[in-house]
Amino acid sequence: MSEEIRLLKARLKLLEAKVSQQARAAKADKQARAAPPASAQTAAAAGLPGPDHFYFKGLEITPGGFFAAESVYRSHWMGADNNTPFQNIPFGFMPGAHETEWRATARPSRPNLMIRADIDKQTHIMAFGEVDFLGAAQTANSNQSNSYNLRLRQAYGNVDFDEYGLHVAAGQMWSLVTMNSVGIRPDTSLQPLTIDHQYLPGYVWARTPGFRITKDFNKQFWAAFSIESTSATFALPGSTPFGTTSLPLIGAPLLLSAPAAGGLFNGLNTYPFTRMPDMIGKVAWDGELAERKIHVEGFGLLRDVTDRAYGGNHSQWGGGAGGGVVVQLMPKLLDFQFSGMIGNGIGNYGAGQLPVATFQLSGAPQLVSERLAMAGLILHPTAQTEVYAFAGGEFAGKRPQWATVGRTLMVGGYGNPLYDNSGCGLENDAATAAGVALGTPLFPCAGQTKSLRQITGGIWHTLYQGPFGRIRAGAQYSYTVRDGFAGFGATPRGTENMVYTSLRYYPFDGPVAITPALTK
């Protein structure tokens, strides 16, 4: 028995020594994680790039994004930050149409975080989150503290199954209608290089919650399908010089509704009826023509637009088709891109945000037809400089309606030539409330938008790129025309000259990380 006790005590000492050793190792590991690795310290001291990510519980975490200081000048005041509501470029009756506008902003600052992990050699998972400060709650203002709230841009997860060529994504991401630079992945969506965060008329895009499945065939041919959150914007009928024009004949259809109390929507906003998600299918091809890389894609959209009138629900099927191409005209020097879309009830997918629908005599939605197109050239004269030029437009179709009730002519629809535009060019200084311009015309102005067109160009230049990130400066000029449909008394037009500047610091966007061996 004494021999057994001696052996047990010996084993206990061994265990205590092992536990102590493990504790020391854990402490050393914790200290090592808290401080930059020796390779990173050596790289920074030598002016070389260090790692661009770190690891936590097997996850590769890569921070990204930028801090921004930007400005915008507009030849006609709109009361907008650095994203332009093109559909609201003022006509002459607006007091703002006779003022200029300049403002500075840091709200586009955009932090993001990407998380990756390899479940096995054939299965990879990725999550991406991105925010900016372009949200504007009802209490937001620029009076003193310039306090604006965070806005969710993207928050999604993606799983790649390499063995089957399948990719599954879910969350808030760029819509499947948005152009890709390669393949059909949520992290390859392609945006114009504009500083204007609404981009330009003719650019087809949305960022919405949804679910997507994609199949690739040797990373050359791609096919995808998604269901995405839907929305709709409506245009009301305009007045005429002949009296009332309200359609339908009794009351007015319910196009939008206030949200339920406690439903986590802002009670001061209204929302359309959404019975079904938007359904989108897309195909793409990546290849080479004459030794030049090319990406070609096409998509189709099916959606339901709903309102309520005469005690019943009314809906119309809408949708459209579109596509685009990205090609290297001169490899590493000049790129070309084109994208567009045509359809009925697709207005909220265009940067110009033309209406999706008005309503018919029956009270059902009257979908507005629309064509969108955008083309651009991007020049890379040096590794640090990009020069771009784009042109784009959105064009709505007429959808007028007429009805005779007794001896009264009732008119409605979108773009009706009998709508009254006689006051579109006459400024009304009298329409104020507590010194605030109401933007009410002196005489009627239906002012429904027929088209939006823009030409724009700009430059981006990298001022610094090193182990401490990257600094970019940019400037952009654009000229935009908003044309209204011809009506009684006038054909309204609004124009806008805009100059943008941007200075951005990308603290996590330095050169490609070096391996520890290169720092020895």
mmCIF file of C-alpha atoms in Angstrom, residues 330-488:
data_model
loop_
_atom_site.group_PDB
_atom_site.id
_atom_site.type_symbol
_atom_site.label_atom_id
_atom_site.label_comp_id
_atom_site.label_asym_id
_atom_site.label_seq_id
_atom_site.Cartn_x
_atom_site.Cartn_y
_atom_site.Cartn_z
ATOM 1 C CA MET A 330 -7.038 47.339 -74.172
ATOM 2 C CA PRO A 331 -5.777 44.990 -71.418
ATOM 3 C CA LYS A 332 -4.615 46.832 -68.299
ATOM 4 C CA LEU A 333 -5.353 50.179 -69.986
ATOM 5 C CA LEU A 334 -8.975 50.618 -71.117
ATOM 6 C CA ASP A 335 -12.168 48.847 -70.002
ATOM 7 C CA PHE A 336 -15.726 49.159 -71.306
ATOM 8 C CA GLN A 337 -18.973 48.310 -69.590
ATOM 9 C CA PHE A 338 -22.614 48.432 -70.623
ATOM 10 C CA SER A 339 -25.769 47.417 -68.798
ATOM 11 C CA GLY A 340 -29.486 48.003 -69.151
ATOM 12 C CA MET A 341 -33.007 46.787 -68.544
ATOM 13 C CA ILE A 342 -36.461 47.075 -70.078
ATOM 14 C CA GLY A 343 -39.832 46.174 -68.618
ATOM 15 C CA ASN A 344 -43.046 47.162 -66.854
ATOM 16 C CA GLY A 345 -43.142 48.167 -63.191
ATOM 17 C CA ILE A 346 -39.369 48.166 -62.679
ATOM 18 C CA GLY A 347 -38.821 51.799 -61.599
ATOM 19 C CA ASN A 348 -37.327 51.116 -58.168
ATOM 20 C CA TYR A 349 -34.496 49.101 -59.790
ATOM 21 C CA GLY A 350 -33.181 52.184 -61.595
ATOM 22 C CA ALA A 351 -30.888 54.768 -60.002
ATOM 23 C CA GLY A 352 -33.364 57.439 -61.168
ATOM 24 C CA GLN A 353 -36.170 55.901 -59.067
ATOM 25 C CA LEU A 354 -39.000 56.564 -61.536
ATOM 26 C CA PRO A 355 -42.393 55.259 -60.344
ATOM 27 C CA VAL A 356 -43.267 51.594 -60.577
ATOM 28 C CA ALA A 357 -46.987 52.262 -61.202
ATOM 29 C CA THR A 358 -49.963 54.572 -61.003
ATOM 30 C CA PHE A 359 -53.523 53.164 -60.942
ATOM 31 C CA GLN A 360 -56.215 52.320 -63.461
ATOM 32 C CA LEU A 361 -59.891 53.220 -63.691
ATOM 33 C CA SER A 362 -60.626 49.851 -62.052
ATOM 34 C CA GLY A 363 -58.385 50.754 -59.103
ATOM 35 C CA ALA A 364 -55.789 48.139 -60.056
ATOM 36 C CA PRO A 365 -52.142 49.164 -60.463
ATOM 37 C CA GLN A 366 -51.253 50.670 -63.844
ATOM 38 C CA LEU A 367 -47.616 49.618 -64.363
ATOM 39 C CA VAL A 368 -45.266 52.193 -65.879
ATOM 40 C CA SER A 369 -43.060 50.914 -68.691
ATOM 41 C CA GLU A 370 -39.409 51.905 -68.590
ATOM 42 C CA ARG A 371 -36.100 51.539 -70.445
ATOM 43 C CA LEU A 372 -32.744 51.939 -68.695
ATOM 44 C CA ALA A 373 -29.252 51.948 -70.192
ATOM 45 C CA MET A 374 -25.769 52.928 -69.084
ATOM 46 C CA ALA A 375 -22.361 52.748 -70.786
ATOM 47 C CA GLY A 376 -18.910 53.759 -69.618
ATOM 48 C CA LEU A 377 -15.177 53.728 -70.256
ATOM 49 C CA ILE A 378 -12.510 53.367 -67.567
ATOM 50 C CA LEU A 379 -8.920 54.338 -68.401
ATOM 51 C CA HIS A 380 -5.945 53.182 -66.300
ATOM 52 C CA PRO A 381 -3.104 55.499 -67.392
ATOM 53 C CA THR A 382 -0.987 54.480 -64.382
ATOM 54 C CA ALA A 383 -1.232 51.941 -61.584
ATOM 55 C CA GLN A 384 -2.367 54.749 -59.255
ATOM 56 C CA THR A 385 -4.859 56.540 -61.522
ATOM 57 C CA GLU A 386 -8.294 55.769 -62.954
ATOM 58 C CA VAL A 387 -10.165 58.101 -65.321
ATOM 59 C CA TYR A 388 -13.795 57.361 -66.156
ATOM 60 C CA ALA A 389 -16.631 58.624 -68.335
ATOM 61 C CA PHE A 390 -20.237 57.372 -68.265
ATOM 62 C CA ALA A 391 -23.501 58.186 -69.978
ATOM 63 C CA GLY A 392 -26.869 56.852 -68.914
ATOM 64 C CA GLY A 393 -30.585 57.387 -69.126
ATOM 65 C CA GLU A 394 -33.988 56.211 -67.963
ATOM 66 C CA PHE A 395 -37.067 56.625 -70.145
ATOM 67 C CA ALA A 396 -40.659 56.101 -68.988
ATOM 68 C CA GLY A 397 -43.529 55.269 -71.332
ATOM 69 C CA LYS A 398 -46.919 56.998 -71.477
ATOM 70 C CA ARG A 399 -49.806 55.205 -69.808
ATOM 71 C CA PRO A 400 -52.720 57.707 -70.113
ATOM 72 C CA GLN A 401 -56.338 56.868 -69.330
ATOM 73 C CA TRP A 402 -59.634 58.570 -70.148
ATOM 74 C CA ALA A 403 -63.208 57.965 -69.014
ATOM 75 C CA THR A 404 -66.457 59.872 -69.669
ATOM 76 C CA VAL A 405 -68.916 60.038 -66.779
ATOM 77 C CA GLY A 406 -72.051 61.780 -67.985
ATOM 78 C CA ARG A 407 -70.640 64.874 -69.624
ATOM 79 C CA THR A 408 -67.508 64.966 -67.473
ATOM 80 C CA LEU A 409 -64.187 63.844 -68.922
ATOM 81 C CA MET A 410 -62.072 62.040 -66.332
ATOM 82 C CA VAL A 411 -58.381 61.542 -67.074
ATOM 83 C CA GLY A 412 -55.656 59.600 -65.335
ATOM 84 C CA GLY A 413 -52.697 57.328 -65.844
ATOM 85 C CA TYR A 414 -49.069 58.393 -66.304
ATOM 86 C CA GLY A 415 -47.903 61.047 -68.761
ATOM 87 C CA ASN A 416 -51.406 62.091 -69.793
ATOM 88 C CA PRO A 417 -51.184 65.059 -72.225
ATOM 89 C CA LEU A 418 -54.265 66.616 -70.567
ATOM 90 C CA TYR A 419 -52.478 67.092 -67.247
ATOM 91 C CA ASP A 420 -51.934 70.729 -66.304
ATOM 92 C CA ASN A 421 -48.299 71.919 -66.384
ATOM 93 C CA SER A 422 -49.087 75.635 -66.562
ATOM 94 C CA GLY A 423 -47.391 76.363 -63.227
ATOM 95 C CA CYS A 424 -44.224 74.296 -63.632
ATOM 96 C CA GLY A 425 -42.038 77.309 -64.448
ATOM 97 C CA LEU A 426 -43.583 79.939 -62.167
ATOM 98 C CA GLU A 427 -41.897 80.356 -58.789
ATOM 99 C CA ASN A 428 -44.269 80.590 -55.842
ATOM 100 C CA ASP A 429 -42.664 82.512 -52.973
ATOM 101 C CA ALA A 430 -45.977 82.693 -51.129
ATOM 102 C CA ALA A 431 -46.252 78.966 -50.418
ATOM 103 C CA THR A 432 -44.430 78.846 -47.076
ATOM 104 C CA ALA A 433 -45.100 77.615 -43.568
ATOM 105 C CA ALA A 434 -43.161 79.258 -40.714
ATOM 106 C CA GLY A 435 -40.627 80.501 -43.231
ATOM 107 C CA VAL A 436 -40.128 77.075 -44.836
ATOM 108 C CA ALA A 437 -40.689 76.815 -48.594
ATOM 109 C CA LEU A 438 -43.397 74.267 -49.328
ATOM 110 C CA GLY A 439 -42.491 73.839 -52.988
ATOM 111 C CA THR A 440 -46.118 74.323 -54.070
ATOM 112 C CA PRO A 441 -46.658 75.686 -57.604
ATOM 113 C CA LEU A 442 -48.549 78.946 -58.080
ATOM 114 C CA PHE A 443 -50.643 77.176 -60.721
ATOM 115 C CA PRO A 444 -50.905 73.394 -61.221
ATOM 116 C CA CYS A 445 -47.827 71.421 -62.250
ATOM 117 C CA ALA A 446 -48.348 67.694 -62.857
ATOM 118 C CA GLY A 447 -44.649 67.471 -63.692
ATOM 119 C CA GLN A 448 -44.490 63.727 -64.281
ATOM 120 C CA THR A 449 -41.017 62.621 -65.344
ATOM 121 C CA LYS A 450 -40.563 61.360 -68.883
ATOM 122 C CA SER A 451 -36.800 60.842 -68.881
ATOM 123 C CA LEU A 452 -33.582 61.311 -66.941
ATOM 124 C CA ARG A 453 -30.265 61.597 -68.789
ATOM 125 C CA GLN A 454 -26.748 62.170 -67.537
ATOM 126 C CA ILE A 455 -23.186 62.442 -68.766
ATOM 127 C CA THR A 456 -20.457 62.309 -66.158
ATOM 128 C CA GLY A 457 -16.712 61.934 -65.842
ATOM 129 C CA GLY A 458 -14.127 61.884 -63.118
ATOM 130 C CA ILE A 459 -10.764 60.783 -61.856
ATOM 131 C CA TRP A 460 -9.416 58.783 -58.921
ATOM 132 C CA HIS A 461 -5.765 58.939 -57.890
ATOM 133 C CA THR A 462 -3.925 57.038 -55.163
ATOM 134 C CA LEU A 463 -1.884 59.542 -53.159
ATOM 135 C CA TYR A 464 -0.334 56.955 -50.851
ATOM 136 C CA GLN A 465 -0.195 53.175 -50.638
ATOM 137 C CA GLY A 466 1.966 51.405 -48.094
ATOM 138 C CA PRO A 467 1.950 49.313 -44.937
ATOM 139 C CA PHE A 468 -0.432 51.811 -43.287
ATOM 140 C CA GLY A 469 -3.162 51.612 -45.901
ATOM 141 C CA ARG A 470 -4.123 53.695 -48.898
ATOM 142 C CA ILE A 471 -5.270 57.288 -49.490
ATOM 143 C CA ARG A 472 -7.311 58.116 -52.593
ATOM 144 C CA ALA A 473 -8.544 61.436 -53.932
ATOM 145 C CA GLY A 474 -11.291 61.841 -56.503
ATOM 146 C CA ALA A 475 -13.215 64.482 -58.434
ATOM 147 C CA GLN A 476 -16.338 64.159 -60.582
ATOM 148 C CA TYR A 477 -18.476 66.400 -62.786
ATOM 149 C CA SER A 478 -21.947 65.490 -64.060
ATOM 150 C CA TYR A 479 -24.659 67.140 -66.118
ATOM 151 C CA THR A 480 -28.182 65.786 -65.695
ATOM 152 C CA VAL A 481 -31.429 66.611 -67.512
ATOM 153 C CA ARG A 482 -34.888 65.796 -66.203
ATOM 154 C CA ASP A 483 -37.627 66.094 -68.850
ATOM 155 C CA GLY A 484 -41.313 65.981 -67.987
ATOM 156 C CA PHE A 485 -44.162 64.819 -70.206
ATOM 157 C CA ALA A 486 -45.807 67.514 -72.297
ATOM 158 C CA GLY A 487 -49.050 68.741 -70.786
ATOM 159 C CA PHE A 488 -51.402 71.694 -70.833
#
